[in-house]
XYZ file of C-alpha atoms in Angstrom:
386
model
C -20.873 16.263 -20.251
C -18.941 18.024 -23.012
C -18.024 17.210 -26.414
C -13.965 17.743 -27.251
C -12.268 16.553 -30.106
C -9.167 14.981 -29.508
C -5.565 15.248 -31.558
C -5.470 12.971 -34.553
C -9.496 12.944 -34.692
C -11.919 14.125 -37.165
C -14.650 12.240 -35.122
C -16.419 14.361 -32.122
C -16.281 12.162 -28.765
C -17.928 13.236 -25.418
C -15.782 13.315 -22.165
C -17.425 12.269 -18.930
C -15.981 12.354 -15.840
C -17.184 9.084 -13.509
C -17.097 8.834 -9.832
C -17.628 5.618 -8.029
C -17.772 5.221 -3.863
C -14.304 4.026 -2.802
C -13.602 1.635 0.208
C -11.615 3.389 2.547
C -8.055 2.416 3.229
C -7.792 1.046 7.064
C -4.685 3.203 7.454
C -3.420 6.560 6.537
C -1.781 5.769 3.058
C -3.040 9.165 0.859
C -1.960 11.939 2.608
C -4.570 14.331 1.555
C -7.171 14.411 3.719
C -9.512 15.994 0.917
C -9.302 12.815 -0.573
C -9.542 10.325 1.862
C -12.914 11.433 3.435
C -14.101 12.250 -0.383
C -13.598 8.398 -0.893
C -14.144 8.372 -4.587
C -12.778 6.489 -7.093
C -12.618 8.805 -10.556
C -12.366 8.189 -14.254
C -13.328 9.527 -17.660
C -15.086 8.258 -19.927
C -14.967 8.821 -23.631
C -17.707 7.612 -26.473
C -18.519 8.635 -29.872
C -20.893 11.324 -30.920
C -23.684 9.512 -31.764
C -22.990 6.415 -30.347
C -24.225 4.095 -27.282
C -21.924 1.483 -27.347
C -22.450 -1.392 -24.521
C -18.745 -2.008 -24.439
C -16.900 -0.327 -21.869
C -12.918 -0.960 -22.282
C -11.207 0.520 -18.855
C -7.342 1.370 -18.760
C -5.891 0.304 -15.320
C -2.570 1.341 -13.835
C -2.125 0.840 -10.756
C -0.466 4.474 -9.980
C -0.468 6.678 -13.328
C -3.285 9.001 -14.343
C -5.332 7.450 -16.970
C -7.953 10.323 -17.646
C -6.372 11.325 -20.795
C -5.122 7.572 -22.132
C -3.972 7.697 -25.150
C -6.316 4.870 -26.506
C -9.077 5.889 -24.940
C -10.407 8.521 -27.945
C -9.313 6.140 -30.714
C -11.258 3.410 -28.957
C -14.203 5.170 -28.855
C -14.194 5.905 -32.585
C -14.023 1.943 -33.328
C -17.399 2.001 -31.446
C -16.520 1.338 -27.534
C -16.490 3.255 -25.053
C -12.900 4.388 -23.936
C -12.529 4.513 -20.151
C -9.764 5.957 -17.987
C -9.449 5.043 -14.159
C -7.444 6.399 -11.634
C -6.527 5.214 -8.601
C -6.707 6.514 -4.920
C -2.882 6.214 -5.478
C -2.662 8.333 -8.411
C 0.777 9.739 -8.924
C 2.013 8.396 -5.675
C 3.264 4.717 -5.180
C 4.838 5.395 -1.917
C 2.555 3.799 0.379
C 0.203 1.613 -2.283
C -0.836 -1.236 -1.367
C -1.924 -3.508 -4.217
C -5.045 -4.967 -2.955
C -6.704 -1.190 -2.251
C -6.479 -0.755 -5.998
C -8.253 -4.025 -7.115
C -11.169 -2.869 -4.845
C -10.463 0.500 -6.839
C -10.880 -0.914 -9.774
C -14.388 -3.455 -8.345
C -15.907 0.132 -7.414
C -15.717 1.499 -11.223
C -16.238 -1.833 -12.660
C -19.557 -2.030 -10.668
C -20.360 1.540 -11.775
C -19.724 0.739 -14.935
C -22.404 -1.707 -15.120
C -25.009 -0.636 -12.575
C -24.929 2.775 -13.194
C -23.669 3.411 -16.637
C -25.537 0.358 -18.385
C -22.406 -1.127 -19.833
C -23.004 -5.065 -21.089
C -19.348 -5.914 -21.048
C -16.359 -4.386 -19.440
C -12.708 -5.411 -20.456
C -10.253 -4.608 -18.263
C -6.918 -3.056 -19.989
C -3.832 -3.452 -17.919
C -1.105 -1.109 -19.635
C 2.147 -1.041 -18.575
C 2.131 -1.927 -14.749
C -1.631 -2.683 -14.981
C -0.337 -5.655 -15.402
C 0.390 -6.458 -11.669
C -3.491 -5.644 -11.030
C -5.612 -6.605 -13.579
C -4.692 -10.643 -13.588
C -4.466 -10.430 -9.938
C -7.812 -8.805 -9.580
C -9.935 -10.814 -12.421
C -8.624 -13.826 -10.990
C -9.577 -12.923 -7.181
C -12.900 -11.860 -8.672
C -13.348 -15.235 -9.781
C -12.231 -17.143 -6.456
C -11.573 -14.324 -3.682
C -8.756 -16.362 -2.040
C -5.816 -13.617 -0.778
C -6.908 -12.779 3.112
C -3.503 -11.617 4.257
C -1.761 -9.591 2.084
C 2.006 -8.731 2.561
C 2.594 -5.542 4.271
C -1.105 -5.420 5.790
C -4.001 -4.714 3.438
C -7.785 -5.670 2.740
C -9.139 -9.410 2.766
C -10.380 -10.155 -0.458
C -12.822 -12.482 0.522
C -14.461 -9.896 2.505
C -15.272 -7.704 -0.464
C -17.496 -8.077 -3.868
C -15.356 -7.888 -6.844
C -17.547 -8.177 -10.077
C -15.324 -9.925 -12.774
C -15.077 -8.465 -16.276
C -15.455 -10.038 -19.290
C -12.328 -10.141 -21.173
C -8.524 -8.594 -20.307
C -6.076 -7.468 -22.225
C -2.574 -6.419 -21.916
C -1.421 -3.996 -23.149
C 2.582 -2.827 -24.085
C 2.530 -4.200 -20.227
C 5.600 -5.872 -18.591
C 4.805 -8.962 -15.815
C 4.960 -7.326 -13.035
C 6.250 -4.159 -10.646
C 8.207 -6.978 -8.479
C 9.342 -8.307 -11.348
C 10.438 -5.284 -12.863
C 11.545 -3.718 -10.079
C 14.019 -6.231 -9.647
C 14.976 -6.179 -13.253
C 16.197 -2.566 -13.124
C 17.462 -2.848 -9.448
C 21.066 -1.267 -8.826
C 23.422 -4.640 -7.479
C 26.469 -1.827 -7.702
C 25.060 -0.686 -4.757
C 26.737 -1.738 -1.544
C 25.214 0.719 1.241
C 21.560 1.363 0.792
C 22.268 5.342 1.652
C 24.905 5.679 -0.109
C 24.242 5.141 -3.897
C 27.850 6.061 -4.881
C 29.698 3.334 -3.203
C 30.032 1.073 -5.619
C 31.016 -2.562 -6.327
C 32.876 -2.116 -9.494
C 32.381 -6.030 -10.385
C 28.743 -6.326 -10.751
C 28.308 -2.603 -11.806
C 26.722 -2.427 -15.556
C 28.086 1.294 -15.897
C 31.494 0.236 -15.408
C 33.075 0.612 -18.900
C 35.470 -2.471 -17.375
C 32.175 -4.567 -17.698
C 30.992 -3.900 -21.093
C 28.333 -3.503 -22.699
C 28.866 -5.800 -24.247
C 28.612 -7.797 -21.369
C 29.333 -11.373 -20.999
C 27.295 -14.153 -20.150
C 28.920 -14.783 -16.993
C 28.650 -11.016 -15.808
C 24.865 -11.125 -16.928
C 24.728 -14.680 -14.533
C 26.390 -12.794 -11.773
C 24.647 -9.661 -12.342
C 20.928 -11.040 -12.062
C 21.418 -12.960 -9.292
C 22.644 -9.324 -7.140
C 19.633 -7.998 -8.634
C 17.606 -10.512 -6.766
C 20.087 -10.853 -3.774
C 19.419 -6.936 -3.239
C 15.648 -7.296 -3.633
C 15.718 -9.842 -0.387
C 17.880 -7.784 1.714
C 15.894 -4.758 1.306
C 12.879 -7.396 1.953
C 14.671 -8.263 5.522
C 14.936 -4.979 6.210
C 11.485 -3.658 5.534
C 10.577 -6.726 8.122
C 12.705 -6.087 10.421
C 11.775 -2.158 10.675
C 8.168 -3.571 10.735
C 9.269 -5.751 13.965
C 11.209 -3.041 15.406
C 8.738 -0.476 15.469
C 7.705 1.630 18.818
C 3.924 0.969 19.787
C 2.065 3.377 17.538
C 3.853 4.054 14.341
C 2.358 1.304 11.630
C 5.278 1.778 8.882
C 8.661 3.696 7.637
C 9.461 5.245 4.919
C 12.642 5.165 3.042
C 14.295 5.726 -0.341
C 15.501 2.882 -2.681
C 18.417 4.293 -4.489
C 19.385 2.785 -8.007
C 16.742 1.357 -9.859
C 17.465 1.874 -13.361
C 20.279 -0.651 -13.822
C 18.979 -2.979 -16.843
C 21.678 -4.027 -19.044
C 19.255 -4.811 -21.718
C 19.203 -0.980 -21.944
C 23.115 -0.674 -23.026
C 23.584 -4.227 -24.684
C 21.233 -4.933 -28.229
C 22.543 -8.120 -27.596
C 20.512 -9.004 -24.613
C 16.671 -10.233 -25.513
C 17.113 -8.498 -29.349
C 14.339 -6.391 -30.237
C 13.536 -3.451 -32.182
C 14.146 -0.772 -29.289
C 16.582 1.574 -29.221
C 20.185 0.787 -27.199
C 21.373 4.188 -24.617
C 18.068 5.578 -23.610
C 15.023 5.097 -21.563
C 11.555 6.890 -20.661
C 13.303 8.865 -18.472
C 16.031 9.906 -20.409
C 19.685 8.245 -20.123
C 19.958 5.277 -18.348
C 22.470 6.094 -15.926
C 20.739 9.352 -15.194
C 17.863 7.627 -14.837
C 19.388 5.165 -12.536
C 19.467 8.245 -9.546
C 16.629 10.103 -11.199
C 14.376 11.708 -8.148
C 11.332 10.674 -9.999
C 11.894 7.205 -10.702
C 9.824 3.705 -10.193
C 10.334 2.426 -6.866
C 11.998 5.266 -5.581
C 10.104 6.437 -2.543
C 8.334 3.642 -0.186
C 7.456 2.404 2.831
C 8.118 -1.017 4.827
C 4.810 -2.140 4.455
C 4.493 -1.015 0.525
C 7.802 -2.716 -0.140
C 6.590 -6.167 0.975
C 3.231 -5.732 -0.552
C 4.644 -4.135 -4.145
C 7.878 -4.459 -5.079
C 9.250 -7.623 -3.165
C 9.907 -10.568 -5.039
C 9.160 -12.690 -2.903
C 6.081 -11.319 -1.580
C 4.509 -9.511 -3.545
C 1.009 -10.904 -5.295
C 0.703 -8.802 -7.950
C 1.990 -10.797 -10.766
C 0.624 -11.518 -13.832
C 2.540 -14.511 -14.236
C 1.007 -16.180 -11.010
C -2.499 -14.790 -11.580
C -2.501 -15.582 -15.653
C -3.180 -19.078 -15.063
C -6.438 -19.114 -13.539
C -8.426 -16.519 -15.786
C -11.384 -18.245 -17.438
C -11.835 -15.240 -19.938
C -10.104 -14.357 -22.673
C -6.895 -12.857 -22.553
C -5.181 -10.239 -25.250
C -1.727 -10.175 -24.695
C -0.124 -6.521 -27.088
C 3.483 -5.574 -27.169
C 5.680 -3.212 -29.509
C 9.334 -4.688 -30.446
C 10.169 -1.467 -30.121
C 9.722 -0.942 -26.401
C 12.434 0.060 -23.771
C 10.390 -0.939 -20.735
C 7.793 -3.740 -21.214
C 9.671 -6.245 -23.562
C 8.625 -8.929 -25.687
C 9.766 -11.149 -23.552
C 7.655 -9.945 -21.140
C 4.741 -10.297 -23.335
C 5.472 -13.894 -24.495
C 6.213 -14.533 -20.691
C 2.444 -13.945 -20.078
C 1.349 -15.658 -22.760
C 2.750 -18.957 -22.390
C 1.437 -18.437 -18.797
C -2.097 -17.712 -20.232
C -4.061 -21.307 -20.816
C -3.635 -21.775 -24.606
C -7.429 -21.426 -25.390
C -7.759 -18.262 -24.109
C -4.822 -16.734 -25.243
C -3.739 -14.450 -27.993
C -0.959 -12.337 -28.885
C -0.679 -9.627 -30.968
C 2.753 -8.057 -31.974
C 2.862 -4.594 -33.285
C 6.371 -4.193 -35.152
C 8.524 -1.476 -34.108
C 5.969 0.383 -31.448
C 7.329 2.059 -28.593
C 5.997 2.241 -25.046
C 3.711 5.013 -25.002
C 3.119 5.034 -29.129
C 4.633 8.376 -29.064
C 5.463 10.030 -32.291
C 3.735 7.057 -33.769
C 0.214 7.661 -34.003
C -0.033 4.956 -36.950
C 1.219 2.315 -34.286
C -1.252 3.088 -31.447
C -4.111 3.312 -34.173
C -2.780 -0.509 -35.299
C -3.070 -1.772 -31.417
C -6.252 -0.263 -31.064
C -7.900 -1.587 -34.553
C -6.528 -5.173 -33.136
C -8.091 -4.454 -30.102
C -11.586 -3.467 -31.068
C -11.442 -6.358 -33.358
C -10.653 -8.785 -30.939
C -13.084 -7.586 -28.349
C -15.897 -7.770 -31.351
C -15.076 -10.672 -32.332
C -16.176 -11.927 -28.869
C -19.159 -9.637 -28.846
């Protein structure tokens, strides 16, 4: 254990780094084989100097590196402990399956309590945590998913200890959901992203932005026409595979194609119009490292398909029995408030409650102020419940 002091601190806060047993995947979906027989689920763990709080608040994604979270040091100085958890897919959503990261996340909750001490645990689903942590408090609750898409573990099969409370946080409603959001319909030939159908193409000057109502009608529906054919592919790879090889890889071209990010008009909000977190939109649109942009036949059905896919907040929302914090910025490019409002009308009304921080960006950055705002409403909230 060490003690660091974080940027933007004057309080000293002690870094641990937590390892929990993993279950191992029933197929070769992490590459590394250091990591696969290590079987270890790892996150950090951040608390006050002079503090033993009994509140452990985790930070879930189901793919990005949460060790260094930017809430996790000023939640610890509001008197909680600040918890970061990665994944056994960390940095690589090729080949996730969905269901391997909610037994992910039962390992360290479990460790959390049994090991660590912790009272309470609230699970934190930022960004794309969003797909899991609904999804996994509500199977925690009532195990009920025994055949996920794509092949995966049964649920009911496994313990998953619930947590107390969940929150969401700056978190859209889901990666299918998303996914198909941002998806490419310009895109005629899956390998070939520059054959282009100029009439539903949001880059096409011809088009707008601004773009009409009945281009936006057209458009969404491609988005979601697209999503199913690369659905019926994915299957039909999956049927047509020689004896022996359990999934295919491929590459999803275009998916950066939101015309929310060109047109202020569409879902007004505080963000800014012509850029995203990865830089220009249409840049981002091709970029190599992009959301969605490397997968396999079985990941595809179990992640990203609309039609398939189970984690979604919006389907798992419902059924939570604990209290649910639902944060947004208005000034975020990727998880909008309509996402946020989305999950809260889909949250039962006595459990709900939404928070709106005015102006806040996706990742708080250059906006310290901001993130110190969510996380005062945060630590209040969960105190308040104490």
């Amino acid at each position: 254990m060490s003690t660091i002091n974080l940027p933007q601190s004057s309080t000293a806060l002690r870094r641990n780094l937590l390892a929990a047993q993993a279950v191992p995947s029933t197929r070769v979906d992490v590459y590394s084989g250091v990591a696969r027989l290590a079987a270890t689920v790892w996150a950090s763990e951040v608390t006050a100097e002079g503090q033993d709080p009994d509140t452990a608040v985790m930070v879930v994604h189901p793919t990005s590196n949460m060790l260094g979270h930017y809430a996790l040091g000023p939640l610890a100085e509001r008197g909680l402990a600040g918890v970061g958890l990665t994944t056994r897919y960390v940095g690589n959503d090729s080949s996730l399956i969905t269901e391997n990261v909610l037994l992910d996340i039962a390992s360290m909750v479990r460790h959390l309590r049994e090991d660590r001490g912790y009272r309470r645990v609230v699970l934190v689903g930022n960004s794309g945590g969003a797909s899991v942590v609904p999804y996994y408090q509500a199977q925690a609750t009532n195990a009920t998913v025994t055949d996920p898409p794509g092949g995966g573990p049964n649920l009911t099969e496994h313990d998953l200890p619930p947590a107390d409370a969940v929150v969401m946080l700056m978190a859209h409603s889901g990666r299918a959901r998303l996914v198909t959001e941002w998806l490419d319909p310009a895109i005629i030939d899956e390998t070939t992203p520059f054959l282009r159908d100029p009439a539903i193409d949001m880059y096409d000057e011809r088009n707008g932005p601004p773009y009409s109502a009945d281009f936006i009608e057209r458009y969404r529906a491609a988005q979601v026409a697209r999503n199913r054919r690369i659905t019926a592919w994915a299957e039909q790879l999956l049927r047509a595979a020689p004896q022996g090889v359990d999934d295919y890889p491929f590459v999803v071209h275009g998916t950066y194609a939101d015309p929310r990010s060109l047109d202020a008009a569409l879902e007004p909000s505080d963000r800014e119009i012509g850029v995203s977190l990865w830089g220009p939109p249409r840049a981002a649109n091709l970029l190599p490292a992009a959301i969605a942009r490397y997968t396999t036949a079985r990941s595809w059905l179990n992640q990203w398909s609309i039609d398939h896919a189970q984690g979604d907040s919006l389907r798992w929302l419902p059924h939570l029995e604990v209290p649910v914090l639902i944060v947004y910025g208005t000034g975020d490019t990727a998880a909008h408030p309509q996402h946020a409002l989305d999950m809260y009308e889909a949250t039962p009304d006595e459990l709900a409650t939404l928070v709106t921080i005015k102006g806040a960006g996706h990742y708080f950055q250059g906006q310290p102020e901001l993130r110190d705002e969510a996380c005062d409403r945060i630590a209040e909230w969960i105190n308040a419940r104490s």
